[in-house]
Short mmCIF file of C-alpha atoms and ligand atoms in Angstrom, two decimals:
data_model
loop_
_atom_site.label_atom_id
_atom_site.label_comp_id
_atom_site.label_asym_id
_atom_site.label_seq_id
_atom_site.Cartn_x
_atom_site.Cartn_y
_atom_site.Cartn_z
CA MET J 1 6.87 23.04 11.39
CA THR J 2 4.18 22.73 8.71
CA PRO J 3 0.79 23.98 9.93
CA ARG J 4 -1.92 21.42 10.49
CA PRO J 5 -3.97 20.62 7.37
CA ARG J 6 -7.38 22.27 7.29
CA ARG J 7 -9.03 19.39 5.46
CA LEU J 8 -8.25 15.69 5.13
CA VAL J 9 -9.38 13.64 2.13
CA LEU J 10 -8.93 10.34 0.32
CA LEU J 11 -8.73 10.75 -3.47
CA GLY J 12 -9.69 7.75 -5.57
CA HIS J 13 -12.15 6.39 -8.10
CA PRO J 14 -14.01 4.55 -6.69
CA VAL J 15 -13.44 5.17 -2.97
CA ALA J 16 -16.70 4.06 -1.35
CA HIS J 17 -15.25 0.62 -0.51
CA SER J 18 -12.17 2.01 1.26
CA LEU J 19 -11.63 1.25 4.95
CA SER J 20 -9.25 4.20 5.36
CA PRO J 21 -11.97 6.69 6.44
CA ARG J 22 -13.03 4.48 9.36
CA MET J 23 -9.44 3.85 10.36
CA GLN J 24 -8.29 7.48 10.09
CA ASN J 25 -11.40 8.91 11.72
CA ALA J 26 -10.89 6.58 14.69
CA ALA J 27 -7.27 7.81 14.94
CA LEU J 28 -8.36 11.47 14.69
CA ARG J 29 -10.93 11.02 17.47
CA ALA J 30 -8.40 9.22 19.68
CA ALA J 31 -5.89 12.06 19.16
CA GLY J 32 -8.51 14.76 19.82
CA ILE J 33 -7.98 16.34 16.38
CA PRO J 34 -11.19 18.08 15.21
CA LEU J 35 -11.04 17.03 11.53
CA ARG J 36 -12.90 14.43 9.53
CA TYR J 37 -11.21 12.29 6.88
CA GLU J 38 -13.50 12.40 3.83
CA PRO J 39 -13.53 10.02 0.86
CA LEU J 40 -13.61 12.03 -2.40
CA ASP J 41 -14.58 10.12 -5.52
CA VAL J 42 -12.68 11.92 -8.28
CA PRO J 43 -12.78 10.74 -11.92
CA ALA J 44 -9.49 11.15 -13.79
CA GLY J 45 -10.76 14.17 -15.71
CA ALA J 46 -11.47 16.06 -12.49
CA LEU J 47 -8.19 15.30 -10.71
CA ASP J 48 -6.29 18.46 -11.69
CA SER J 49 -9.05 20.88 -10.72
CA THR J 50 -9.67 18.96 -7.47
CA LEU J 51 -5.98 19.20 -6.57
CA ASP J 52 -5.98 22.94 -7.33
CA ALA J 53 -8.89 23.41 -4.91
CA LEU J 54 -7.26 21.23 -2.25
CA ILE J 55 -3.97 23.16 -2.48
CA ALA J 56 -5.90 26.44 -2.01
CA GLU J 57 -7.57 24.91 1.06
CA ASP J 58 -4.29 23.70 2.66
CA ALA J 59 -5.70 20.18 2.56
CA ALA J 60 -3.83 16.91 3.00
CA GLY J 61 -4.72 13.30 2.46
CA ASN J 62 -4.21 9.96 0.82
CA VAL J 63 -4.43 8.80 -2.76
CA THR J 64 -5.65 5.44 -3.96
CA ILE J 65 -6.42 3.67 -7.25
CA PRO J 66 -6.16 4.99 -9.95
CA HIS J 67 -4.53 8.32 -9.07
CA LYS J 68 -1.23 7.51 -7.33
CA ALA J 69 1.00 8.08 -10.37
CA ALA J 70 -0.94 11.14 -11.57
CA VAL J 71 -0.70 12.81 -8.16
CA ALA J 72 3.03 12.02 -8.07
CA ALA J 73 3.38 13.86 -11.37
CA ARG J 74 1.48 16.88 -9.97
CA CYS J 75 3.57 17.22 -6.80
CA ALA J 76 6.11 20.06 -6.68
CA VAL J 77 8.13 18.03 -4.18
CA ARG J 78 8.31 14.25 -3.74
CA THR J 79 10.13 12.32 -1.03
CA PRO J 80 12.91 10.05 -2.35
CA ILE J 81 10.81 6.94 -1.71
CA ALA J 82 7.80 8.37 -3.59
CA GLU J 83 10.20 9.14 -6.43
CA ARG J 84 11.51 5.57 -6.38
CA ALA J 85 8.06 3.99 -6.24
CA GLY J 86 6.77 6.36 -8.95
CA ALA J 87 3.63 6.89 -6.89
CA VAL J 88 2.24 9.13 -4.16
CA ASN J 89 -0.25 7.79 -1.61
CA THR J 90 0.14 10.63 0.92
CA PHE J 91 0.16 14.37 0.24
CA TRP J 92 0.06 17.68 2.03
CA VAL J 93 0.63 21.36 1.20
CA GLU J 94 3.71 23.33 2.25
CA HIS J 95 3.90 27.05 1.42
CA GLY J 96 1.32 26.57 -1.31
CA ARG J 97 3.17 23.64 -2.89
CA LEU J 98 1.93 20.09 -3.15
CA VAL J 99 4.25 17.60 -1.43
CA GLY J 100 3.96 13.83 -1.93
CA ASP J 101 5.21 10.79 -0.06
CA ASN J 102 4.69 7.05 -0.41
CA THR J 103 3.94 5.41 2.94
CA ASP J 104 2.89 2.13 1.28
CA VAL J 105 6.59 1.22 1.17
CA ASP J 106 7.14 1.50 4.94
CA GLY J 107 3.67 0.05 5.52
CA PHE J 108 4.72 -3.02 3.57
CA ASP J 109 7.83 -3.31 5.78
CA ASP J 110 5.57 -3.12 8.86
CA ALA J 111 3.48 -6.01 7.51
CA ILE J 112 6.58 -8.12 6.79
CA ARG J 113 7.91 -7.52 10.33
CA GLU J 114 4.55 -8.58 11.70
CA LEU J 115 4.49 -11.71 9.53
CA ILE J 116 8.04 -13.02 10.02
CA GLY J 117 9.42 -10.98 12.93
CA ALA J 118 12.06 -8.92 11.06
CA LEU J 119 12.98 -7.65 7.63
CA PRO J 120 14.89 -10.40 5.84
CA ALA J 121 18.17 -10.21 3.90
CA HIS J 122 19.69 -12.51 1.26
CA VAL J 123 16.35 -14.10 0.33
CA ALA J 124 14.43 -14.77 -2.86
CA VAL J 125 11.01 -13.13 -3.12
CA GLY J 126 8.22 -14.23 -5.46
CA LEU J 127 6.12 -11.21 -6.46
CA VAL J 128 2.86 -11.64 -8.35
CA GLY J 129 1.54 -8.39 -9.85
CA ALA J 130 3.18 -5.41 -11.51
CA GLY J 131 1.00 -2.40 -10.70
CA GLY J 132 1.49 0.41 -8.20
CA ALA J 133 1.46 -1.86 -5.15
CA ALA J 134 4.10 -4.13 -6.72
CA ALA J 135 6.31 -1.08 -7.32
CA ALA J 136 6.03 -0.16 -3.63
CA VAL J 137 6.97 -3.75 -2.74
CA LEU J 138 10.13 -3.64 -4.90
CA ALA J 139 11.06 -0.20 -3.50
CA ALA J 140 10.89 -1.75 -0.02
CA ILE J 141 12.76 -4.96 -0.90
CA GLU J 142 15.67 -3.13 -2.51
CA ARG J 143 16.43 -1.57 0.90
CA TRP J 144 16.58 -4.92 2.71
CA GLY J 145 20.00 -6.07 1.59
CA ASP J 146 20.92 -8.51 -1.13
CA CYS J 147 17.43 -9.82 -1.94
CA ARG J 148 16.16 -10.76 -5.37
CA ALA J 149 12.63 -10.83 -6.71
CA GLY J 150 11.02 -12.89 -9.47
CA VAL J 151 8.10 -10.87 -10.85
CA TYR J 152 5.18 -12.55 -12.57
CA ASN J 153 2.26 -10.59 -14.01
CA ARG J 154 -0.69 -11.45 -16.24
CA SER J 155 0.53 -8.88 -18.75
CA GLU J 156 4.19 -9.65 -19.20
CA ALA J 157 4.99 -6.25 -20.72
CA ARG J 158 4.01 -4.58 -17.47
CA ALA J 159 6.16 -7.02 -15.46
CA ARG J 160 9.07 -6.21 -17.74
CA ALA J 161 8.57 -2.45 -17.41
CA LEU J 162 8.51 -2.79 -13.62
CA ALA J 163 11.54 -5.10 -13.45
CA ASP J 164 13.46 -2.68 -15.69
CA ARG J 165 13.03 0.00 -13.02
CA PHE J 166 14.69 -2.30 -10.43
CA PRO J 167 17.38 -4.07 -12.47
CA ALA J 168 19.65 -4.92 -9.54
CA LEU J 169 16.88 -6.88 -7.88
CA ALA J 170 14.07 -7.97 -10.17
CA THR J 171 13.76 -10.46 -13.01
CA VAL J 172 10.65 -11.36 -14.97
CA ALA J 173 9.23 -14.84 -14.41
CA ALA J 174 7.37 -16.49 -17.29
CA THR J 175 4.86 -18.15 -14.94
CA ALA J 176 3.61 -17.67 -11.39
CA ASP J 177 5.11 -21.08 -10.60
CA GLU J 178 8.53 -19.87 -11.65
CA ALA J 179 8.21 -16.71 -9.52
CA VAL J 180 7.18 -18.64 -6.43
CA ARG J 181 9.41 -21.73 -6.55
CA GLY J 182 12.25 -21.50 -4.02
CA ALA J 183 11.08 -18.10 -2.71
CA ALA J 184 11.26 -17.56 1.06
CA LEU J 185 8.64 -14.85 0.78
CA VAL J 186 5.71 -14.72 -1.64
CA ILE J 187 3.71 -11.54 -2.18
CA ASN J 188 0.39 -11.11 -3.94
CA ALA J 189 0.26 -7.55 -5.27
CA THR J 190 -2.58 -8.17 -7.73
CA SER J 191 -6.20 -7.37 -6.91
CA VAL J 192 -7.15 -11.04 -7.44
CA GLY J 193 -9.09 -12.39 -4.46
CA LEU J 194 -10.61 -9.05 -3.50
CA HIS J 195 -14.17 -9.99 -4.42
CA ASP J 196 -14.10 -13.78 -4.79
CA ASP J 197 -12.10 -16.88 -3.86
CA ALA J 198 -9.73 -16.74 -6.85
CA ILE J 199 -6.13 -17.53 -5.88
CA PRO J 200 -3.39 -15.71 -7.85
CA VAL J 201 -0.48 -17.78 -6.51
CA PRO J 202 0.09 -21.52 -7.07
CA VAL J 203 0.12 -22.62 -3.43
CA GLU J 204 1.22 -26.13 -4.37
CA ALA J 205 4.49 -24.64 -5.65
CA LEU J 206 5.31 -22.82 -2.38
CA ASP J 207 8.56 -23.68 -0.65
CA PRO J 208 7.92 -25.60 2.61
CA ALA J 209 9.31 -22.68 4.63
CA ALA J 210 7.78 -19.88 2.55
CA ALA J 211 5.77 -17.07 4.17
CA VAL J 212 2.95 -15.46 2.18
CA LEU J 213 1.76 -11.85 2.34
CA ASP J 214 -1.41 -11.03 0.43
CA LEU J 215 -1.79 -7.26 0.03
CA VAL J 216 -5.50 -7.82 -0.52
CA TYR J 217 -7.72 -7.84 2.56
CA ARG J 218 -11.26 -9.00 3.01
CA ARG J 219 -13.57 -10.38 5.65
CA GLY J 220 -12.57 -13.86 6.80
CA ASP J 221 -9.18 -13.70 5.00
CA THR J 222 -8.56 -14.17 1.29
CA ALA J 223 -8.63 -17.62 -0.26
CA LEU J 224 -4.85 -17.35 -0.78
CA VAL J 225 -4.20 -16.75 2.93
CA ARG J 226 -6.52 -19.59 3.90
CA ALA J 227 -4.96 -22.01 1.39
CA ALA J 228 -1.39 -21.15 2.43
CA ARG J 229 -2.22 -21.62 6.12
CA ALA J 230 -3.97 -24.89 5.37
CA ARG J 231 -0.63 -26.07 3.97
CA GLY J 232 1.17 -24.99 7.14
CA ARG J 233 2.70 -21.76 5.82
CA ARG J 234 2.76 -18.44 7.69
CA ALA J 235 0.37 -16.16 5.83
CA ALA J 236 -1.31 -12.79 6.37
CA GLY J 237 -3.59 -10.42 4.49
CA GLY J 238 -3.18 -6.71 3.79
CA LEU J 239 -4.57 -5.15 6.97
CA ALA J 240 -1.19 -4.71 8.67
CA MET J 241 0.08 -2.83 5.62
CA LEU J 242 -3.08 -0.71 5.59
CA VAL J 243 -2.55 0.27 9.24
CA GLY J 244 1.17 0.82 8.67
CA GLN J 245 0.76 3.12 5.69
CA GLY J 246 -2.10 4.95 7.41
CA ALA J 247 -0.20 5.48 10.66
CA ARG J 248 2.81 6.80 8.78
CA ALA J 249 0.61 9.17 6.76
CA PHE J 250 -0.99 10.45 9.99
CA ARG J 251 2.47 11.21 11.39
CA ARG J 252 3.32 13.14 8.21
CA TRP J 253 0.18 15.29 8.49
CA PHE J 254 0.16 15.97 12.24
CA GLY J 255 3.70 15.31 13.49
CA VAL J 256 2.41 12.85 16.10
CA GLU J 257 2.13 9.10 16.24
CA PRO J 258 -1.48 7.87 16.02
CA ASP J 259 -2.80 5.07 18.18
CA ARG J 260 -2.32 2.02 15.93
CA ARG J 261 -4.40 -0.17 18.24
CA VAL J 262 -7.39 2.15 17.76
CA MET J 263 -6.85 2.05 13.98
CA TRP J 264 -6.63 -1.73 14.00
CA GLU J 265 -9.81 -2.05 16.09
CA ALA J 266 -11.71 0.26 13.72
CA LEU J 267 -10.78 -2.08 10.85
CA GLN J 268 -11.76 -5.21 12.76
CA ASP J 269 -15.17 -3.62 13.40
CA SER J 270 -15.71 -2.90 9.72
CA ILE J 271 -14.27 -5.90 7.91
P1 NAP Z 1 -3.04 -1.69 -10.05
O1 NAP Z 1 -1.91 -0.75 -10.26
O2 NAP Z 1 -4.35 -1.46 -10.71
O3 NAP Z 1 -2.51 -3.17 -10.47
C1 NAP Z 1 -3.37 -4.28 -10.43
C2 NAP Z 1 -2.56 -5.56 -10.58
O4 NAP Z 1 -3.47 -6.67 -10.46
C3 NAP Z 1 -1.86 -5.72 -11.93
O5 NAP Z 1 -0.68 -6.47 -11.75
C4 NAP Z 1 -2.91 -6.52 -12.71
O6 NAP Z 1 -2.38 -7.26 -13.79
C5 NAP Z 1 -3.38 -7.48 -11.65
N1 NAP Z 1 -4.68 -8.05 -11.93
C6 NAP Z 1 -5.89 -7.45 -11.86
N2 NAP Z 1 -6.87 -8.31 -12.18
C7 NAP Z 1 -6.25 -9.50 -12.49
C8 NAP Z 1 -6.73 -10.78 -12.88
N3 NAP Z 1 -8.02 -11.02 -13.04
N4 NAP Z 1 -5.82 -11.75 -13.07
C9 NAP Z 1 -4.50 -11.53 -12.89
N5 NAP Z 1 -3.99 -10.33 -12.53
C10 NAP Z 1 -4.85 -9.32 -12.32
O7 NAP Z 1 -3.40 -1.84 -8.51
P2 NAP Z 1 -2.39 -1.70 -7.26
O8 NAP Z 1 -2.40 -0.32 -6.74
O9 NAP Z 1 -1.08 -2.30 -7.64
O10 NAP Z 1 -3.14 -2.61 -6.16
C11 NAP Z 1 -3.16 -4.01 -6.27
C12 NAP Z 1 -3.83 -4.60 -5.05
O11 NAP Z 1 -3.08 -4.31 -3.87
C13 NAP Z 1 -5.23 -4.02 -4.81
O12 NAP Z 1 -6.13 -5.07 -4.51
C14 NAP Z 1 -5.09 -3.16 -3.59
O13 NAP Z 1 -6.24 -3.19 -2.77
C15 NAP Z 1 -3.93 -3.83 -2.85
N6 NAP Z 1 -3.21 -2.84 -2.05
C16 NAP Z 1 -3.24 -3.02 -0.70
C17 NAP Z 1 -2.59 -2.13 0.11
C18 NAP Z 1 -2.61 -2.33 1.60
O14 NAP Z 1 -2.36 -1.38 2.33
N7 NAP Z 1 -2.89 -3.53 2.06
C19 NAP Z 1 -1.90 -1.02 -0.43
C20 NAP Z 1 -1.90 -0.87 -1.84
C21 NAP Z 1 -2.57 -1.80 -2.63
P3 NAP Z 1 -2.33 -6.61 -15.28
O15 NAP Z 1 -1.15 -5.68 -15.28
O16 NAP Z 1 -2.16 -7.79 -16.16
O17 NAP Z 1 -3.65 -5.89 -15.48
#
């Protein structure tokens, strides 16, 4: 059994806006674990030296924008799913070696189960976005069974590079309309809608039975979630994925299941 981490951090740049500290600190208190989860704002140039110090301290933690791929490259050991996603959002130290996992993938599955009741099979998915979150989405979908995904992204080259990593599943769509049309499930994996009411998905093109998961979360729901619901579609924002990935990271660090209700309530209080 790996010893408990001696420090728990969130690495990102910026990190001040993150809700993870509130959520994880609530879980730590509920579990009686005497650690605090600290946000660490680390510019890219300081990432290597910060990781060296954290390894020496037997620290553990999460990684957010823009460091997930760089931390994956630094890990001595990566779980198969972190390897597949090409990104690490959860790390810890084992025998002086940095180990990385990607709990966004299972967290995404948790959010899909919450939205539609079960993981689907044999469905078309419309995916908008081609960054790290979109890679985690495709890594999840390829486990579901005979699903396909149309990927649209503002920069087509990035969509193509992502689809090329998942050739059995993903094709590039020339427009968001094309990605969404006929899809049973539509995912926003861009950051559009985080700070304003911009909508990255053409809601008028949604299939009548489509369900929409927006990985973005904000107070009062994103404009995409509101617009999809207004048209009678099932739709949810990114909080369930945030809780899912956070709960799974907690289990990695401490070997025990955190109280997800406490984590959820901490988010409701802060959003
Ligand atoms: P990322 O790697 O930086 O990718 C950002 C994506 O958003 C790219 O596809 C980018 O397109 C697109 N984008 C940004 N601004 C845009 C605009 N104005 N118009 C159109 N497209 C735009 O970030 P990421 O890690 O994938 O994260 C994406 C979002 O998912 C973030 O908002 C993050 O908060 C959310 N997320 C949520 C969870 C959760 O637990 N709920 C977990 C992970 C991520 P280009 O390639 O053209 O720049």
